[in-house]
CSV table of C-alpha atoms and ligand atoms in Angstrom, one decimal:
chain,number,residue,atom,x,y,z
A,27,MET,CA,0.0,0.0,0.0
A,28,GLU,CA,1.2,3.5,-0.8
A,29,THR,CA,0.9,5.9,2.2
A,30,LYS,CA,0.1,9.5,1.3
A,31,LEU,CA,2.0,12.0,3.5
A,32,VAL,CA,0.4,15.4,3.9
A,33,ARG,CA,1.3,18.4,6.0
A,34,MET,CA,-1.2,20.5,7.9
A,35,ASP,CA,-0.9,22.8,10.9
A,36,ASP,CA,-3.8,23.7,13.1
A,37,GLU,CA,-3.8,27.4,12.1
A,38,HIS,CA,-4.4,26.5,8.4
A,39,ILE,CA,-6.8,23.6,8.1
A,40,ASP,CA,-7.0,22.4,4.5
A,41,THR,CA,-10.7,21.4,4.3
A,42,VAL,CA,-10.3,19.5,1.1
A,43,LEU,CA,-7.5,17.3,2.5
A,44,ILE,CA,-9.4,16.8,5.8
A,45,GLN,CA,-12.4,15.6,3.8
A,46,GLU,CA,-10.2,13.3,1.8
A,47,ALA,CA,-8.8,11.9,5.1
A,48,GLY,CA,-12.3,11.6,6.6
A,49,ASN,CA,-13.5,9.7,3.5
A,50,ILE,CA,-10.6,7.2,3.9
A,51,ILE,CA,-11.8,6.5,7.4
A,52,LYS,CA,-15.5,6.3,6.4
A,53,GLU,CA,-14.5,3.8,3.7
A,54,GLY,CA,-12.7,1.6,6.3
A,55,GLY,CA,-9.1,2.8,5.8
A,56,LEU,CA,-6.6,4.2,8.3
A,57,VAL,CA,-5.2,7.8,8.8
A,58,ALA,CA,-2.5,8.8,11.3
A,59,PHE,CA,-3.1,12.3,12.7
A,60,PRO,CA,-1.7,14.7,15.3
A,61,THR,CA,-3.4,15.2,18.6
A,62,GLU,CA,-2.2,17.3,21.6
A,63,THR,CA,-1.0,14.2,23.4
A,64,VAL,CA,0.8,12.0,20.7
A,65,TYR,CA,0.0,11.0,17.1
A,66,GLY,CA,-3.0,8.8,16.7
A,67,LEU,CA,-3.8,6.0,14.2
A,68,GLY,CA,-7.4,6.5,13.3
A,69,GLY,CA,-10.1,4.2,11.9
A,70,ASP,CA,-13.9,4.2,12.1
A,71,ALA,CA,-14.7,3.2,15.7
A,72,LEU,CA,-18.1,1.8,14.7
A,73,ASN,CA,-16.7,-0.5,12.0
A,74,PRO,CA,-15.3,-3.8,13.4
A,75,ARG,CA,-13.1,-4.3,10.3
A,76,SER,CA,-11.4,-0.9,10.9
A,77,SER,CA,-10.5,-1.9,14.4
A,78,GLU,CA,-9.1,-5.2,13.2
A,79,LYS,CA,-7.0,-3.2,10.7
A,80,ILE,CA,-5.7,-1.0,13.5
A,81,TYR,CA,-4.6,-4.0,15.5
A,82,ARG,CA,-2.9,-5.4,12.4
A,83,ALA,CA,-1.1,-2.2,11.4
A,84,LYS,CA,0.2,-1.7,15.0
A,85,GLY,CA,1.0,-5.4,15.6
A,86,ARG,CA,-1.1,-4.9,18.8
A,87,PRO,CA,-2.8,-7.7,20.7
A,88,SER,CA,-6.5,-7.5,20.0
A,89,ASP,CA,-7.4,-7.7,23.7
A,90,ASN,CA,-6.0,-4.3,24.2
A,91,PRO,CA,-8.9,-1.9,23.6
A,92,LEU,CA,-8.9,1.3,21.5
A,93,ILE,CA,-9.9,4.8,22.6
A,94,VAL,CA,-12.9,6.2,20.8
A,95,HIS,CA,-12.4,9.9,19.8
A,96,ILE,CA,-15.3,12.3,19.4
A,97,ALA,CA,-15.5,16.0,18.5
A,98,GLU,CA,-19.0,16.9,19.9
A,99,MET,CA,-20.4,16.6,23.4
A,100,ALA,CA,-23.6,15.2,22.0
A,101,ASP,CA,-21.8,12.2,20.5
A,102,LEU,CA,-20.9,10.9,23.9
A,103,ASP,CA,-24.5,9.7,24.4
A,104,ALA,CA,-24.3,7.6,21.2
A,105,VAL,CA,-21.3,5.5,22.3
A,106,VAL,CA,-22.1,5.3,26.0
A,107,ARG,CA,-25.1,3.5,27.7
A,108,ASP,CA,-25.8,6.1,30.4
A,109,VAL,CA,-23.6,9.1,31.0
A,110,PRO,CA,-23.1,9.4,34.7
A,111,GLU,CA,-23.0,12.8,36.5
A,112,SER,CA,-19.3,12.3,37.2
A,113,ALA,CA,-18.6,12.0,33.4
A,114,LYS,CA,-20.6,15.1,32.7
A,115,LYS,CA,-18.6,17.1,35.3
A,116,LEU,CA,-15.2,15.9,34.0
A,117,ALA,CA,-16.2,16.6,30.4
A,118,GLU,CA,-17.2,20.1,31.3
A,119,ALA,CA,-13.9,20.7,33.1
A,120,PHE,CA,-11.4,18.9,30.8
A,121,TRP,CA,-12.9,18.4,27.4
A,122,PRO,CA,-11.8,19.0,24.8
A,123,GLY,CA,-8.4,17.9,26.2
A,124,PRO,CA,-6.1,15.0,27.3
A,125,LEU,CA,-8.6,13.1,29.4
A,126,THR,CA,-10.0,9.6,28.5
A,127,MET,CA,-13.0,8.3,30.4
A,128,ILE,CA,-14.0,4.6,30.7
A,129,LEU,CA,-17.8,4.1,30.6
A,130,TYR,CA,-20.3,1.4,29.8
A,131,LYS,CA,-20.5,1.1,26.0
A,132,SER,CA,-23.7,1.3,23.9
A,133,ASP,CA,-24.7,-1.3,21.3
A,134,ILE,CA,-23.3,0.7,18.4
A,135,VAL,CA,-19.7,0.2,19.6
A,136,PRO,CA,-18.4,-3.1,18.4
A,137,TYR,CA,-16.5,-5.5,20.7
A,138,GLU,CA,-13.6,-5.4,18.2
A,139,THR,CA,-13.1,-1.8,19.3
A,140,THR,CA,-13.3,-2.4,23.0
A,141,GLY,CA,-11.2,-5.6,23.0
A,142,GLY,CA,-14.3,-7.6,24.0
A,143,LEU,CA,-15.1,-5.4,27.0
A,144,ASP,CA,-18.6,-4.0,27.9
A,145,THR,CA,-16.9,-0.7,28.6
A,146,VAL,CA,-15.5,1.9,26.2
A,147,ALA,CA,-12.8,4.5,26.5
A,148,VAL,CA,-13.8,7.9,25.1
A,149,ARG,CA,-11.9,11.1,24.6
A,150,MET,CA,-12.5,14.5,23.0
A,151,PRO,CA,-9.1,15.9,21.8
A,152,VAL,CA,-8.5,19.6,21.6
A,153,HIS,CA,-6.1,19.6,18.6
A,154,ARG,CA,-7.9,21.3,15.6
A,155,VAL,CA,-6.7,18.9,13.0
A,156,ALA,CA,-7.9,16.0,15.1
A,157,ARG,CA,-11.3,17.5,15.7
A,158,GLU,CA,-11.9,18.4,12.1
A,159,LEU,CA,-10.8,14.9,11.0
A,160,ILE,CA,-13.1,13.3,13.5
A,161,ARG,CA,-16.0,15.3,12.2
A,162,ALA,CA,-15.1,14.6,8.5
A,163,ALA,CA,-14.9,10.9,9.4
A,164,GLY,CA,-18.4,10.7,10.7
A,165,GLY,CA,-17.9,11.5,14.4
A,166,TYR,CA,-16.3,8.4,15.9
A,167,VAL,CA,-12.7,7.6,15.4
A,168,ALA,CA,-10.9,4.7,17.2
A,169,ALA,CA,-7.3,5.9,17.6
A,170,PRO,CA,-4.5,4.3,19.6
A,171,SER,CA,-1.1,5.8,19.4
A,172,ALA,CA,0.4,5.6,15.9
A,173,ASN,CA,3.4,3.4,16.8
A,174,ARG,CA,4.1,-0.2,16.3
A,175,SER,CA,3.1,-2.0,19.5
A,176,GLY,CA,5.7,-1.8,22.3
A,177,ARG,CA,7.6,1.2,20.9
A,178,PRO,CA,7.5,4.7,22.2
A,179,SER,CA,4.5,6.7,21.0
A,180,PRO,CA,5.3,9.1,18.2
A,181,THR,CA,5.4,12.8,19.1
A,182,VAL,CA,6.7,13.8,15.6
A,183,ALA,CA,5.4,12.6,12.2
A,184,LYS,CA,8.8,11.2,11.2
A,185,TYR,CA,8.4,8.4,13.7
A,186,VAL,CA,4.8,7.7,12.5
A,187,THR,CA,6.3,7.3,9.0
A,188,GLU,CA,9.0,5.0,10.4
A,189,ASP,CA,6.4,2.7,12.0
A,190,MET,CA,3.4,3.0,9.6
A,191,ASP,CA,4.7,3.7,6.1
A,192,GLY,CA,3.1,1.2,3.6
A,193,ARG,CA,0.7,0.0,6.3
A,194,ILE,CA,-2.0,2.8,6.2
A,195,GLU,CA,-3.6,5.1,3.7
A,196,MET,CA,-2.5,8.5,5.0
A,197,ILE,CA,-0.3,10.3,7.5
A,198,ILE,CA,-1.1,13.9,8.4
A,199,ASP,CA,2.0,15.7,9.6
A,200,GLY,CA,1.0,18.4,12.0
A,201,GLY,CA,4.5,19.1,13.5
A,202,ASP,CA,5.5,18.5,17.1
A,203,VAL,CA,2.8,17.6,19.5
A,204,GLU,CA,2.2,19.8,22.6
A,205,ILE,CA,2.0,17.4,25.6
A,206,GLY,CA,4.0,14.4,24.4
A,207,LEU,CA,2.5,11.7,26.7
A,208,GLU,CA,-0.8,9.8,26.2
A,209,SER,CA,-4.0,11.0,27.9
A,210,THR,CA,-4.9,10.4,31.5
A,211,ILE,CA,-7.4,7.5,31.7
A,212,VAL,CA,-10.0,7.5,34.4
A,213,ASP,CA,-12.4,4.6,35.0
A,214,LEU,CA,-15.9,5.8,35.9
A,215,THR,CA,-17.6,2.4,35.9
A,216,ALA,CA,-16.9,1.5,39.5
A,217,GLU,CA,-18.2,3.1,42.7
A,218,GLU,CA,-15.1,5.3,43.0
A,219,PRO,CA,-13.4,6.9,40.0
A,220,VAL,CA,-10.0,5.3,39.5
A,221,ILE,CA,-7.0,6.6,37.4
A,222,LEU,CA,-5.8,3.7,35.2
A,223,ARG,CA,-3.0,5.7,33.4
A,224,PRO,CA,-1.6,9.0,34.7
A,225,GLY,CA,-1.2,11.9,32.2
A,226,TYR,CA,-1.3,15.6,31.9
A,227,ILE,CA,-4.6,15.8,33.9
A,228,THR,CA,-3.4,14.9,37.3
A,229,LYS,CA,-5.2,13.3,40.3
A,230,GLN,CA,-5.2,16.7,42.0
A,231,MET,CA,-6.9,18.3,39.0
A,232,LEU,CA,-9.5,15.5,38.9
A,233,GLU,CA,-10.1,15.8,42.7
A,234,GLN,CA,-11.1,19.5,42.2
A,235,ILE,CA,-14.1,18.2,40.3
A,236,LEU,CA,-14.8,14.8,41.9
A,237,HIS,CA,-14.0,14.5,45.6
A,238,GLU,CA,-12.2,11.2,45.8
A,239,VAL,CA,-10.2,9.7,42.9
A,240,GLY,CA,-8.3,6.5,43.4
A,241,GLU,CA,-5.3,5.1,41.5
A,242,ASP,CA,-4.8,1.7,40.0
A,243,CYS,CA,-2.1,0.1,42.3
A,244,THR,CA,-0.2,-1.2,39.3
A,245,MET,CA,0.4,2.3,37.9
A,246,MET,CA,3.9,2.9,39.4
A,247,ARG,CA,4.8,-0.7,40.6
A,248,ASP,CA,5.0,-4.1,39.0
A,249,ASP,CA,5.1,-6.1,42.3
A,250,SER,CA,1.5,-5.8,43.3
A,251,GLY,CA,0.7,-9.3,41.8
A,252,GLN,CA,-2.3,-7.8,40.1
A,253,ALA,CA,-3.2,-7.2,36.5
A,254,PRO,CA,-3.6,-3.6,35.5
A,255,LYS,CA,-7.2,-2.5,34.9
A,256,ALA,CA,-6.3,-0.9,31.6
A,257,PRO,CA,-5.5,-4.1,29.6
A,258,GLY,CA,-2.8,-2.2,27.6
A,259,MET,CA,-0.8,-1.3,30.6
A,260,LYS,CA,0.2,-4.9,31.2
A,261,TYR,CA,2.3,-5.0,28.1
A,262,ARG,CA,5.9,-3.9,27.9
A,263,HIS,CA,5.6,-0.4,26.4
A,264,TYR,CA,7.3,2.7,25.2
A,265,ALA,CA,10.5,0.8,25.1
A,266,PRO,CA,13.7,1.7,23.2
A,267,LYS,CA,15.6,-1.1,21.6
A,268,GLY,CA,18.5,-0.7,23.9
A,269,ASP,CA,18.5,-2.0,27.5
A,270,LEU,CA,17.2,0.8,29.7
A,271,THR,CA,17.9,1.2,33.5
A,272,ILE,CA,16.7,4.0,35.8
A,273,VAL,CA,19.1,5.2,38.4
A,274,ALA,CA,17.6,7.0,41.5
A,275,GLY,CA,19.2,8.8,44.4
A,276,ASP,CA,21.4,11.7,45.2
A,277,THR,CA,22.4,13.4,41.9
A,278,LYS,CA,26.2,13.2,42.5
A,279,ARG,CA,26.0,9.5,43.3
A,280,VAL,CA,23.7,8.9,40.3
A,281,ILE,CA,26.2,10.6,38.0
A,282,GLU,CA,29.1,8.6,39.5
A,283,TYR,CA,27.3,5.3,39.2
A,284,ILE,CA,26.2,5.9,35.6
A,285,ASN,CA,29.7,7.0,34.6
A,286,THR,CA,31.2,3.9,36.1
A,287,GLN,CA,28.7,1.6,34.5
A,288,THR,CA,28.9,3.2,31.0
A,289,LEU,CA,32.7,3.1,31.1
A,290,SER,CA,32.8,-0.6,31.8
A,291,TYR,CA,30.2,-1.3,29.0
A,292,ARG,CA,32.3,0.9,26.6
A,293,THR,CA,35.4,-1.2,27.4
A,294,ASN,CA,33.3,-4.1,26.2
A,295,ASN,CA,32.5,-2.3,23.0
A,296,LYS,CA,28.8,-1.6,23.8
A,297,LYS,CA,27.4,1.7,22.7
A,298,THR,CA,26.1,3.5,25.7
A,299,GLY,CA,23.7,6.3,26.3
A,300,VAL,CA,22.4,8.5,29.1
A,301,ILE,CA,19.2,10.4,29.7
A,302,GLY,CA,19.9,13.4,31.9
A,303,THR,CA,18.8,17.1,32.2
A,304,ASP,CA,20.3,20.4,31.1
A,305,ALA,CA,21.8,20.6,34.6
A,306,SER,CA,23.6,17.2,34.4
A,307,VAL,CA,24.1,16.1,30.8
A,308,SER,CA,27.6,17.6,30.4
A,309,LEU,CA,28.8,15.6,33.4
A,310,TYR,CA,28.3,12.2,31.7
A,311,HIS,CA,30.9,10.3,29.6
A,312,ALA,CA,28.7,7.9,27.7
A,313,ASP,CA,28.8,7.7,23.9
A,314,VAL,CA,25.4,9.4,23.5
A,315,CYS,CA,24.2,11.8,26.2
A,316,LYS,CA,20.9,13.5,25.9
A,317,SER,CA,19.0,16.0,27.9
A,318,VAL,CA,15.2,16.0,28.4
A,319,GLY,CA,15.4,19.7,29.2
A,320,ASN,CA,15.4,21.9,32.2
A,321,PRO,CA,14.9,19.7,35.3
A,322,ASP,CA,12.3,22.1,36.7
A,323,ASP,CA,10.2,22.2,33.5
A,324,GLU,CA,8.1,19.0,33.7
A,325,ASN,CA,6.1,19.9,30.6
A,326,MET,CA,9.3,20.1,28.6
A,327,ILE,CA,10.5,16.7,29.9
A,328,ALA,CA,7.1,15.1,29.0
A,329,ARG,CA,7.3,16.6,25.5
A,330,THR,CA,10.9,15.4,25.0
A,331,LEU,CA,11.0,11.9,26.5
A,332,TYR,CA,9.6,9.7,23.7
A,333,ARG,CA,11.6,11.6,21.0
A,334,ILE,CA,14.8,10.9,22.9
A,335,LEU,CA,13.9,7.2,23.4
A,336,ARG,CA,13.5,7.0,19.6
A,337,GLU,CA,16.7,8.8,19.0
A,338,PHE,CA,18.6,6.2,20.9
A,339,ASP,CA,17.2,3.6,18.5
A,340,ASP,CA,18.3,5.8,15.5
A,341,GLU,CA,21.8,5.9,16.9
A,342,HIS,CA,21.8,2.1,17.8
A,343,VAL,CA,22.6,2.7,21.5
A,344,GLU,CA,22.6,-0.7,23.3
A,345,ILE,CA,22.9,0.3,27.0
A,346,ILE,CA,20.9,3.3,28.3
A,347,TYR,CA,20.8,4.8,31.8
A,348,ALA,CA,18.2,7.4,32.8
A,349,GLU,CA,18.0,9.7,35.7
A,350,SER,CA,14.9,9.4,37.8
A,351,PHE,CA,12.5,12.4,37.8
A,352,ASP,CA,10.3,14.1,40.3
A,353,THR,CA,6.8,12.5,40.4
A,354,SER,CA,4.7,15.6,41.3
A,355,GLY,CA,2.2,16.9,38.7
A,356,ILE,CA,2.8,15.5,35.3
A,357,GLY,CA,6.0,14.0,36.7
A,358,GLN,CA,3.9,10.9,37.7
A,359,ALA,CA,3.0,10.3,34.1
A,360,ILE,CA,6.7,10.8,33.1
A,361,MET,CA,7.9,8.2,35.6
A,362,ASN,CA,5.0,5.8,34.8
A,363,ARG,CA,6.2,5.7,31.1
A,364,LEU,CA,9.9,5.7,32.0
A,365,LEU,CA,9.3,2.8,34.4
A,366,LYS,CA,7.4,0.8,31.7
A,367,ALA,CA,10.1,1.6,29.1
A,368,ALA,CA,12.7,0.2,31.6
A,369,GLY,CA,10.6,-2.8,32.4
A,370,HIS,CA,10.7,-1.4,36.0
A,371,LYS,CA,14.5,-1.8,36.2
A,372,VAL,CA,15.6,0.7,38.8
A,373,VAL,CA,18.9,0.9,40.7
A,374,HIS,CA,18.9,3.0,43.9
A,375,VAL,CA,22.3,4.5,44.7
B,5,AMP,P1,-3.5,4.0,23.4
B,5,AMP,O1,-4.6,4.1,22.6
B,5,AMP,O2,-2.3,3.4,22.7
B,5,AMP,O3,-3.2,5.3,24.2
B,5,AMP,O4,-3.9,2.9,24.5
B,5,AMP,C1,-5.2,3.0,25.1
B,5,AMP,C2,-5.2,2.5,26.5
B,5,AMP,O5,-6.5,2.6,27.0
B,5,AMP,C3,-4.7,1.1,26.7
B,5,AMP,O6,-3.8,1.1,27.8
B,5,AMP,C4,-6.0,0.4,26.9
B,5,AMP,O7,-5.8,-0.8,27.7
B,5,AMP,C5,-6.8,1.4,27.7
B,5,AMP,N1,-8.3,1.2,27.5
B,5,AMP,C6,-9.0,1.4,26.4
B,5,AMP,N2,-10.3,1.0,26.6
B,5,AMP,C7,-10.4,0.5,27.9
B,5,AMP,C8,-11.4,0.0,28.7
B,5,AMP,N3,-12.7,-0.2,28.2
B,5,AMP,N4,-11.1,-0.3,29.9
B,5,AMP,C9,-9.9,-0.2,30.4
B,5,AMP,N5,-8.9,0.4,29.7
B,5,AMP,C10,-9.1,0.7,28.5
B,6,MG,MG1,-0.1,3.4,22.8
């Protein structure tokens, strides 16, 4: 299949191209597009064959459900059985935006889209290209991240092309994404709302709208002995090809430890890499040292992390050490992804 690559920024929506992309989805094809979180791989959420195509293009296990993207508030009622008061409040506060809600699905949503579950994940993105595309595609677009399963989600179109060229009909390049980590997922089907995946919308922000919000205990640990409630979170994820270890502790000792480790790997002819910050990166001696940005700018770290993980692949780095980051605010989402990318390998020094 030939993949058509088009460029579009949210200031200048090309309505003819958007309609062409919408028609591809309506006819059962797939289009990758920018959102504020990461690039999505979109198909018709109400067409079971489209969802099967998404799983195939991503190489994703089909028990890992897709998020249904909508552009209008009224469309929530069509895909969800009853919209609880909690969902209405959260939608009013955070939609359009990087929040996904898990609710009981209506009959029009096929089980192929929900991975066999009676619940459905729904989000209304804020990115203009995404919203115009959803409208042009008929209103309901199933869209996981546009990466091959297991790899870091694409935050620039170059990495969508790397993973999806020849597998889908169209890629819309909208430049760099704004947030850089996937949406917060909150499950509203139980008595208490529970965060299944941390993101830009934090527990504190949700608790300003709903009083108590819980957290899935598997979010930051892998030793709970329980399966994560978001089926996708059980798979190794976001991983670079190299072997990634997180080093936590006092900064001076972290730097010393990483330098000792990378030196010994280098003597064994392994290509080594380090993920540090603007404050520390010049102090490392590995082959490839990268900064996620200013250590106090969590939004910048979130935006940069996946691109850096991909760059280590581009440069064939085999052994990677990462500093550990503060878990306040969006820091929790950053560490959640980094821990998964490292298969929870953490050294405390
Ligand atoms: P992605 O689309 O790549 O951002 O991944 C979607 C995430 O949402 C995966 O971790 C899924 O397991 C999770 N998810 C989607 N639908 C549901 C659902 N009905 N219940 C729980 N988790 C879900
Ligand atoms: Mg994903």
